PDB file of C-alpha atoms in Angstrom:
ATOM      1  CA  MET A   1     126.619 133.348 100.982  1.00 48.00           C
ATOM      2  CA  SER A   2     125.382 133.807  97.426  1.00 59.00           C
ATOM      3  CA  ASN A   3     121.877 133.053  96.256  1.00 72.00           C
ATOM      4  CA  SER A   4     123.075 129.964  94.354  1.00 76.00           C
ATOM      5  CA  GLN A   5     124.860 128.649  97.444  1.00 80.00           C
ATOM      6  CA  ASP A   6     121.728 129.267  99.507  1.00 81.00           C
ATOM      7  CA  ALA A   7     119.659 127.304  96.991  1.00 84.00           C
ATOM      8  CA  MET A   8     122.145 124.421  96.998  1.00 89.00           C
ATOM      9  CA  ALA A   9     122.168 124.284 100.786  1.00 91.00           C
ATOM     10  CA  LEU A  10     118.360 124.300 100.869  1.00 93.00           C
ATOM     11  CA  ALA A  11     118.261 121.575  98.209  1.00 94.00           C
ATOM     12  CA  ARG A  12     120.503 119.351 100.347  1.00 95.00           C
ATOM     13  CA  LEU A  13     118.292 120.033 103.339  1.00 95.00           C
ATOM     14  CA  VAL A  14     115.123 119.165 101.422  1.00 96.00           C
ATOM     15  CA  ARG A  15     116.616 115.912 100.131  1.00 96.00           C
ATOM     16  CA  GLU A  16     117.558 114.903 103.666  1.00 96.00           C
ATOM     17  CA  GLY A  17     114.134 115.933 104.926  1.00 96.00           C
ATOM     18  CA  ARG A  18     112.336 113.881 102.286  1.00 96.00           C
ATOM     19  CA  ARG A  19     114.390 110.823 103.251  1.00 97.00           C
ATOM     20  CA  TYR A  20     113.349 111.266 106.878  1.00 96.00           C
ATOM     21  CA  TRP A  21     109.651 111.717 106.084  1.00 96.00           C
ATOM     22  CA  ALA A  22     109.762 108.584 103.919  1.00 96.00           C
ATOM     23  CA  SER A  23     111.178 106.537 106.829  1.00 94.00           C
ATOM     24  CA  PRO A  24     108.904 104.557 109.208  1.00 92.00           C
ATOM     25  CA  GLY A  25     109.432 107.108 111.987  1.00 91.00           C
ATOM     26  CA  GLY A  26     108.712 110.043 109.709  1.00 94.00           C
ATOM     27  CA  ARG A  27     105.589 108.439 108.266  1.00 94.00           C
ATOM     28  CA  SER A  28     104.198 107.726 111.741  1.00 93.00           C
ATOM     29  CA  VAL A  29     104.666 111.378 112.800  1.00 94.00           C
ATOM     30  CA  TRP A  30     103.163 112.559 109.497  1.00 96.00           C
ATOM     31  CA  ARG A  31     100.049 110.436 110.064  1.00 94.00           C
ATOM     32  CA  ALA A  32      99.655 111.831 113.588  1.00 94.00           C
ATOM     33  CA  GLU A  33      99.968 115.410 112.313  1.00 96.00           C
ATOM     34  CA  ARG A  34      97.524 114.793 109.496  1.00 94.00           C
ATOM     35  CA  ALA A  35      94.995 113.433 112.003  1.00 93.00           C
ATOM     36  CA  CYS A  36      95.540 116.566 114.096  1.00 94.00           C
ATOM     37  CA  LEU A  37      95.022 118.965 111.190  1.00 95.00           C
ATOM     38  CA  GLY A  38      92.141 117.155 109.497  1.00 92.00           C
ATOM     39  CA  PRO A  39      89.211 118.047 111.798  1.00 90.00           C
ATOM     40  CA  LEU A  40      90.054 121.754 111.503  1.00 90.00           C
ATOM     41  CA  CYS A  41      91.228 121.955 107.916  1.00 87.00           C
ATOM     42  CA  GLU A  42      88.298 120.167 106.298  1.00 82.00           C
ATOM     43  CA  ARG A  43      86.032 123.078 107.297  1.00 83.00           C
ATOM     44  CA  TRP A  44      88.158 125.807 105.700  1.00 85.00           C
ATOM     45  CA  PHE A  45      86.881 126.598 102.234  1.00 84.00           C
ATOM     46  CA  GLY A  46      89.124 128.739 100.103  1.00 88.00           C
ATOM     47  CA  VAL A  47      90.606 129.409  96.699  1.00 90.00           C
ATOM     48  CA  ASN A  48      94.396 129.405  97.013  1.00 94.00           C
ATOM     49  CA  GLY A  49      96.667 127.649  99.502  1.00 96.00           C
ATOM     50  CA  LEU A  50     100.391 127.015 100.014  1.00 97.00           C
ATOM     51  CA  GLU A  51     102.315 124.388 101.954  1.00 97.00           C
ATOM     52  CA  LEU A  52     105.960 125.022 102.831  1.00 98.00           C
ATOM     53  CA  GLY A  53     107.836 121.951 103.991  1.00 96.00           C
ATOM     54  CA  MET A  54     109.741 118.797 103.077  1.00 97.00           C
ATOM     55  CA  ALA A  55     107.146 116.100 103.805  1.00 96.00           C
ATOM     56  CA  PRO A  56     104.295 114.836 101.615  1.00 95.00           C
ATOM     57  CA  THR A  57     101.396 117.263 101.589  1.00 94.00           C
ATOM     58  CA  LEU A  58      99.293 117.338 104.742  1.00 92.00           C
ATOM     59  CA  ALA A  59      96.515 119.692 103.742  1.00 88.00           C
ATOM     60  CA  ASP A  60      95.200 117.935 100.644  1.00 88.00           C
ATOM     61  CA  MET A  61      92.006 117.068 102.520  1.00 88.00           C
ATOM     62  CA  CYS A  62      91.225 120.779 102.817  1.00 89.00           C
ATOM     63  CA  PRO A  63      88.599 122.155 100.386  1.00 90.00           C
ATOM     64  CA  VAL A  64      91.051 124.668  98.859  1.00 89.00           C
ATOM     65  CA  ARG A  65      90.762 124.802  95.087  1.00 88.00           C
ATOM     66  CA  HIS A  66      94.328 125.683  94.071  1.00 92.00           C
ATOM     67  CA  ALA A  67      96.974 124.157  96.361  1.00 92.00           C
ATOM     68  CA  LEU A  68     100.607 125.135  95.852  1.00 95.00           C
ATOM     69  CA  ARG A  69     103.759 123.400  97.023  1.00 96.00           C
ATOM     70  CA  TRP A  70     107.232 124.876  97.546  1.00 96.00           C
ATOM     71  CA  SER A  71     110.676 123.830  96.327  1.00 95.00           C
ATOM     72  CA  PRO A  72     114.082 125.532  96.575  1.00 94.00           C
ATOM     73  CA  THR A  73     115.076 124.339  93.074  1.00 93.00           C
ATOM     74  CA  ALA A  74     113.259 123.334  89.905  1.00 93.00           C
ATOM     75  CA  GLU A  75     114.866 119.870  90.033  1.00 94.00           C
ATOM     76  CA  LEU A  76     113.127 119.130  93.350  1.00 95.00           C
ATOM     77  CA  ALA A  77     109.707 120.409  92.263  1.00 94.00           C
ATOM     78  CA  GLU A  78     107.187 117.582  92.628  1.00 88.00           C
ATOM     79  CA  GLY A  79     104.498 118.998  90.363  1.00 86.00           C
ATOM     80  CA  ASP A  80     103.472 121.862  88.129  1.00 89.00           C
ATOM     81  CA  ALA A  81     101.796 123.837  90.924  1.00 92.00           C
ATOM     82  CA  THR A  82     105.097 124.519  92.687  1.00 95.00           C
ATOM     83  CA  LEU A  83     106.723 127.761  93.780  1.00 95.00           C
ATOM     84  CA  VAL A  84     110.474 127.551  93.106  1.00 94.00           C
ATOM     85  CA  CYS A  85     112.048 130.227  95.264  1.00 94.00           C
ATOM     86  CA  PRO A  86     113.707 130.916  98.620  1.00 94.00           C
ATOM     87  CA  PRO A  87     111.128 130.260 101.350  1.00 94.00           C
ATOM     88  CA  ASP A  88     111.575 133.780 102.715  1.00 93.00           C
ATOM     89  CA  ALA A  89     110.957 135.495  99.341  1.00 94.00           C
ATOM     90  CA  LEU A  90     107.644 134.223  97.990  1.00 96.00           C
ATOM     91  CA  PRO A  91     106.802 135.641  94.524  1.00 96.00           C
ATOM     92  CA  LEU A  92     103.154 136.217  95.445  1.00 96.00           C
ATOM     93  CA  PRO A  93     101.050 139.334  96.066  1.00 97.00           C
ATOM     94  CA  ASP A  94      99.912 140.315  99.548  1.00 97.00           C
ATOM     95  CA  GLY A  95      96.918 138.524 101.043  1.00 96.00           C
ATOM     96  CA  CYS A  96      96.380 136.136  98.146  1.00 96.00           C
ATOM     97  CA  LEU A  97      96.145 132.828 100.069  1.00 96.00           C
ATOM     98  CA  SER A  98      93.333 131.336 102.123  1.00 95.00           C
ATOM     99  CA  LEU A  99      95.584 128.782 103.833  1.00 96.00           C
ATOM    100  CA  VAL A 100      99.345 128.701 104.481  1.00 97.00           C
ATOM    101  CA  VAL A 101     101.029 125.735 106.182  1.00 97.00           C
ATOM    102  CA  ILE A 102     104.645 125.851 107.418  1.00 98.00           C
ATOM    103  CA  HIS A 103     105.642 122.292 108.198  1.00 98.00           C
ATOM    104  CA  HIS A 104     108.807 121.887 110.334  1.00 97.00           C
ATOM    105  CA  LEU A 105     110.686 124.505 108.346  1.00 97.00           C
ATOM    106  CA  LEU A 106     111.114 127.238 110.957  1.00 97.00           C
ATOM    107  CA  GLU A 107     113.566 125.011 112.873  1.00 97.00           C
ATOM    108  CA  VAL A 108     116.017 124.705 109.982  1.00 95.00           C
ATOM    109  CA  ALA A 109     115.354 127.640 107.617  1.00 94.00           C
ATOM    110  CA  PRO A 110     118.313 130.029 107.219  1.00 91.00           C
ATOM    111  CA  ASP A 111     116.094 133.026 108.027  1.00 94.00           C
ATOM    112  CA  PRO A 112     113.046 131.839 109.999  1.00 96.00           C
ATOM    113  CA  HIS A 113     111.935 135.374 110.907  1.00 96.00           C
ATOM    114  CA  HIS A 114     111.604 136.426 107.286  1.00 96.00           C
ATOM    115  CA  LEU A 115     110.004 133.086 106.428  1.00 97.00           C
ATOM    116  CA  LEU A 116     107.236 133.723 108.945  1.00 98.00           C
ATOM    117  CA  GLN A 117     106.885 137.334 107.805  1.00 97.00           C
ATOM    118  CA  GLU A 118     106.455 136.201 104.200  1.00 98.00           C
ATOM    119  CA  ALA A 119     103.897 133.556 105.178  1.00 98.00           C
ATOM    120  CA  ALA A 120     101.944 136.165 107.123  1.00 98.00           C
ATOM    121  CA  ARG A 121     102.168 138.662 104.261  1.00 97.00           C
ATOM    122  CA  VAL A 122     100.595 136.350 101.691  1.00 98.00           C
ATOM    123  CA  THR A 123      97.859 135.088 104.044  1.00 97.00           C
ATOM    124  CA  ASP A 124      94.494 136.733 103.472  1.00 95.00           C
ATOM    125  CA  ASP A 125      92.862 138.706 106.294  1.00 95.00           C
ATOM    126  CA  ASP A 126      90.259 135.930 106.562  1.00 93.00           C
ATOM    127  CA  GLY A 127      92.828 133.160 106.040  1.00 95.00           C
ATOM    128  CA  HIS A 128      94.477 130.583 108.257  1.00 96.00           C
ATOM    129  CA  LEU A 129      98.174 130.197 109.085  1.00 97.00           C
ATOM    130  CA  ILE A 130      99.281 126.774 110.364  1.00 97.00           C
ATOM    131  CA  LEU A 131     102.689 126.118 111.948  1.00 98.00           C
ATOM    132  CA  PHE A 132     104.019 122.644 112.708  1.00 98.00           C
ATOM    133  CA  GLY A 133     107.008 122.441 115.033  1.00 97.00           C
ATOM    134  CA  TRP A 134     108.994 119.936 117.045  1.00 97.00           C
ATOM    135  CA  ALA A 135     108.182 120.012 120.762  1.00 95.00           C
ATOM    136  CA  PRO A 136     111.321 120.449 122.898  1.00 92.00           C
ATOM    137  CA  PHE A 137     109.839 118.509 125.833  1.00 89.00           C
ATOM    138  CA  GLY A 138     108.572 115.443 123.980  1.00 88.00           C
ATOM    139  CA  VAL A 139     110.418 112.152 123.556  1.00 87.00           C
ATOM    140  CA  ALA A 140     112.139 113.432 120.407  1.00 88.00           C
ATOM    141  CA  GLY A 141     113.204 116.575 122.269  1.00 88.00           C
ATOM    142  CA  VAL A 142     114.809 114.557 125.067  1.00 85.00           C
ATOM    143  CA  SER A 143     116.670 112.438 122.505  1.00 84.00           C
ATOM    144  CA  ARG A 144     118.376 115.617 121.251  1.00 87.00           C
ATOM    145  CA  LEU A 145     120.514 115.587 124.381  1.00 83.00           C
ATOM    146  CA  TRP A 146     122.937 113.411 122.401  1.00 84.00           C
ATOM    147  CA  PRO A 147     124.968 115.920 120.328  1.00 84.00           C
ATOM    148  CA  GLU A 148     125.542 113.394 117.528  1.00 84.00           C
ATOM    149  CA  ARG A 149     121.833 113.334 116.769  1.00 85.00           C
ATOM    150  CA  ARG A 150     121.675 117.076 116.220  1.00 87.00           C
ATOM    151  CA  ARG A 151     123.656 116.665 113.003  1.00 88.00           C
ATOM    152  CA  HIS A 152     120.730 114.907 111.326  1.00 90.00           C
ATOM    153  CA  LEU A 153     117.052 115.543 110.685  1.00 92.00           C
ATOM    154  CA  PRO A 154     114.695 115.718 112.424  1.00 92.00           C
ATOM    155  CA  TRP A 155     116.900 116.642 115.387  1.00 92.00           C
ATOM    156  CA  ARG A 156     118.790 119.414 113.597  1.00 92.00           C
ATOM    157  CA  GLY A 157     118.085 123.105 113.939  1.00 93.00           C
ATOM    158  CA  ARG A 158     116.525 125.263 116.623  1.00 94.00           C
ATOM    159  CA  TRP A 159     113.470 123.823 118.363  1.00 95.00           C
ATOM    160  CA  ARG A 160     111.207 126.500 119.803  1.00 96.00           C
ATOM    161  CA  THR A 161     108.260 126.288 122.173  1.00 95.00           C
ATOM    162  CA  PRO A 162     104.737 127.264 121.093  1.00 96.00           C
ATOM    163  CA  GLY A 163     105.031 130.234 123.451  1.00 96.00           C
ATOM    164  CA  ARG A 164     108.086 131.519 121.602  1.00 96.00           C
ATOM    165  CA  LEU A 165     106.391 131.161 118.230  1.00 97.00           C
ATOM    166  CA  SER A 166     103.310 132.911 119.609  1.00 96.00           C
ATOM    167  CA  ASP A 167     105.560 135.896 120.306  1.00 96.00           C
ATOM    168  CA  TRP A 168     106.814 135.747 116.721  1.00 97.00           C
ATOM    169  CA  LEU A 169     103.231 135.611 115.464  1.00 97.00           C
ATOM    170  CA  ALA A 170     102.331 138.714 117.464  1.00 97.00           C
ATOM    171  CA  PHE A 171     105.175 140.535 115.708  1.00 95.00           C
ATOM    172  CA  VAL A 172     103.522 139.852 112.311  1.00 96.00           C
ATOM    173  CA  ASP A 173     100.054 140.782 113.626  1.00 96.00           C
ATOM    174  CA  PHE A 174      98.817 137.197 114.028  1.00 97.00           C
ATOM    175  CA  GLU A 175      97.488 135.461 117.105  1.00 97.00           C
ATOM    176  CA  ALA A 176      97.546 131.774 118.004  1.00 96.00           C
ATOM    177  CA  GLN A 177      93.973 130.475 118.176  1.00 95.00           C
ATOM    178  CA  ARG A 178      94.963 127.086 119.536  1.00 95.00           C
ATOM    179  CA  VAL A 179      97.930 124.776 120.075  1.00 97.00           C
ATOM    180  CA  ASP A 180      97.495 121.022 119.605  1.00 97.00           C
ATOM    181  CA  TYR A 181     100.111 118.405 120.497  1.00 96.00           C
ATOM    182  CA  CYS A 182     100.441 115.121 118.634  1.00 94.00           C
ATOM    183  CA  GLY A 183     102.896 112.315 117.927  1.00 92.00           C
ATOM    184  CA  PHE A 184     102.748 110.680 121.353  1.00 93.00           C
ATOM    185  CA  ARG A 185     104.986 107.649 121.831  1.00 88.00           C
ATOM    186  CA  LEU A 186     107.132 105.733 124.283  1.00 84.00           C
ATOM    187  CA  PRO A 187     110.926 106.135 124.255  1.00 82.00           C
ATOM    188  CA  GLY A 188     112.371 103.983 121.517  1.00 73.00           C
ATOM    189  CA  GLY A 189     109.013 103.572 119.769  1.00 71.00           C
ATOM    190  CA  THR A 190     107.289 105.346 116.907  1.00 70.00           C
ATOM    191  CA  ALA A 191     104.185 107.530 116.978  1.00 68.00           C
ATOM    192  CA  HIS A 192     101.674 104.838 116.068  1.00 67.00           C
ATOM    193  CA  ASN A 193     100.369 103.920 119.520  1.00 72.00           C
ATOM    194  CA  ALA A 194      96.632 104.571 119.199  1.00 82.00           C
ATOM    195  CA  MET A 195      96.014 104.516 122.946  1.00 86.00           C
ATOM    196  CA  LEU A 196      98.780 107.028 123.717  1.00 89.00           C
ATOM    197  CA  GLU A 197      97.715 109.253 120.836  1.00 90.00           C
ATOM    198  CA  THR A 198      94.080 109.239 121.957  1.00 89.00           C
ATOM    199  CA  LEU A 199      94.996 109.980 125.569  1.00 91.00           C
ATOM    200  CA  GLY A 200      97.528 112.682 124.695  1.00 91.00           C
ATOM    201  CA  ARG A 201      95.219 114.400 122.203  1.00 92.00           C
ATOM    202  CA  ARG A 202      92.237 114.264 124.569  1.00 92.00           C
ATOM    203  CA  HIS A 203      94.125 116.079 127.330  1.00 94.00           C
ATOM    204  CA  ASN A 204      96.422 117.994 124.931  1.00 94.00           C
ATOM    205  CA  LEU A 205      99.516 117.050 126.909  1.00 91.00           C
ATOM    206  CA  PRO A 206     102.707 118.936 125.948  1.00 92.00           C
ATOM    207  CA  LEU A 207     104.583 115.626 125.687  1.00 91.00           C
ATOM    208  CA  GLY A 208     104.068 114.790 122.024  1.00 92.00           C
ATOM    209  CA  ASP A 209     106.902 114.918 119.544  1.00 94.00           C
ATOM    210  CA  CYS A 210     105.320 117.845 117.728  1.00 96.00           C
ATOM    211  CA  TYR A 211     102.673 120.540 117.914  1.00 97.00           C
ATOM    212  CA  MET A 212     100.384 122.434 115.578  1.00 98.00           C
ATOM    213  CA  ILE A 213      99.600 126.141 115.969  1.00 98.00           C
ATOM    214  CA  HIS A 214      96.506 127.556 114.263  1.00 97.00           C
ATOM    215  CA  ALA A 215      96.877 131.327 113.892  1.00 97.00           C
ATOM    216  CA  ARG A 216      94.743 134.088 112.429  1.00 97.00           C
ATOM    217  CA  ARG A 217      95.298 137.754 111.768  1.00 95.00           C
ATOM    218  CA  ARG A 218      94.569 140.032 114.719  1.00 90.00           C
ATOM    219  CA  SER A 219      92.503 142.456 112.623  1.00 75.00           C
ATOM    220  CA  GLN A 220      90.222 139.564 111.646  1.00 60.00           C
ATOM    221  CA  LEU A 221      89.839 138.463 115.267  1.00 57.00           C
ATOM    222  CA  ALA A 222      88.737 141.966 116.254  1.00 55.00           C
ATOM    223  CA  GLN A 223      85.892 141.997 113.729  1.00 54.00           C
ATOM    224  CA  THR A 224      82.433 140.668 114.365  1.00 44.00           C
ATOM    225  CA  ARG A 225      82.241 137.062 113.183  1.00 49.00           C
ATOM    226  CA  ARG A 226      80.362 136.696 109.916  1.00 48.00           C
ATOM    227  CA  ASP A 227      78.160 133.806 108.849  1.00 47.00           C
ATOM    228  CA  ARG A 228      80.174 133.237 105.677  1.00 45.00           C
ATOM    229  CA  VAL A 229      83.831 133.975 105.056  1.00 42.00           C
ATOM    230  CA  ALA A 230      84.667 135.540 101.700  1.00 46.00           C
ATOM    231  CA  PHE A 231      87.941 134.431 100.156  1.00 43.00           C
ATOM    232  CA  PRO A 232      89.782 136.200  97.340  1.00 48.00           C
ATOM    233  CA  ARG A 233      89.212 135.243  93.729  1.00 51.00           C
ATOM    234  CA  PRO A 234      91.742 132.968  92.056  1.00 48.00           C
ATOM    235  CA  LEU A 235      94.820 134.846  90.963  1.00 50.00           C
ATOM    236  CA  ALA A 236      94.883 135.604  87.271  1.00 44.00           C
ATOM    237  CA  GLY A 237      97.667 135.235  84.760  1.00 41.00           C
ATOM    238  CA  SER A 238     101.090 134.002  85.779  1.00 41.00           C
ATOM    239  CA  ALA A 239     100.738 135.045  89.415  1.00 44.00           C
ATOM    240  CA  LEU A 240      99.362 131.640  90.313  1.00 46.00           C
ATOM    241  CA  GLY A 241      98.467 128.641  88.230  1.00 42.00           C
ATOM    242  CA  ASN A 242      99.531 125.214  87.100  1.00 40.00           C
ATOM    243  CA  ALA A 243     102.985 126.266  85.934  1.00 39.00           C
ATOM    244  CA  SER A 244     105.959 126.249  88.278  1.00 46.00           C
ATOM    245  CA  ARG A 245     106.903 129.704  89.470  1.00 48.00           C
ATOM    246  CA  GLN A 246     110.558 130.678  89.786  1.00 52.00           C
ATOM    247  CA  CYS A 247     111.735 133.921  91.243  1.00 53.00           C
ATOM    248  CA  GLY A 248     114.814 135.810  90.227  1.00 48.00           C
ATOM    249  CA  PRO A 249     117.917 136.499  92.315  1.00 47.00           C
ATOM    250  CA  GLN A 250     117.108 137.948  95.673  1.00 46.00           C
ATOM    251  CA  PRO A 251     119.139 140.569  97.557  1.00 43.00           C
ATOM    252  CA  GLU A 252     121.296 139.435 100.421  1.00 47.00           C
ATOM    253  CA  ARG A 253     119.479 139.408 103.744  1.00 45.00           C
ATOM    254  CA  VAL A 254     120.881 140.137 107.146  1.00 42.00           C
ATOM    255  CA  THR A 255     119.921 137.287 109.459  1.00 45.00           C
ATOM    256  CA  GLU A 256     118.000 138.457 112.474  1.00 47.00           C
ATOM    257  CA  GLY A 257     118.751 137.171 115.919  1.00 49.00           C
ATOM    258  CA  ASP A 258     116.361 134.922 117.824  1.00 55.00           C
TER     259      ASP A 258
END
């Protein structure tokens, strides 16, 4: 498949994803995930960050000065600070980001292995990598037993367990610090039940619709913890800024097996 066909397919996927996240069910899951990320993220000071996904931004409460979004095409870019590129070919230098969030993209990305490798590459040694995924054993996972549902988001794609993604993280020299489940609900309901959410989060039951993995680079974990974490300076010139960034044609990639 050509690069233009890849971009068109990703654009269709993003449009469908944005419709889901704007629906009542999508908004309820988004609120649960934001509540899960908030207590951690608000303590991470940094300079540059990137969020890869189809939903409204989750990490805007984080004290990161320059926050970037991603889009597969310029037409779908939602602001000036947007990277327009394939998600597995980020036009950024190594280790330039304090925070990278991959939000429910590994399930449906054409090349999830390279997507994770790219996210790890651009994350600073002192930075944080956050993965949001759909939990196969939650209510939403059980509802995927109906084949018709797997043709539509959010049930499309390949849902992987946190253990499987932890293995992927080890391959890119990252380690999962913690796994948090969220989006607890009853069958047929939406994830807005405060009592279920409180109970599920308190005991971290693997029965929520989704999970959040907080990962850090292994080399950083092996070092003695410092009182203050130094983040890189803001990127100069056109490498990062308020203008949208588009990358040129990328070489064909051979999809790796799971």
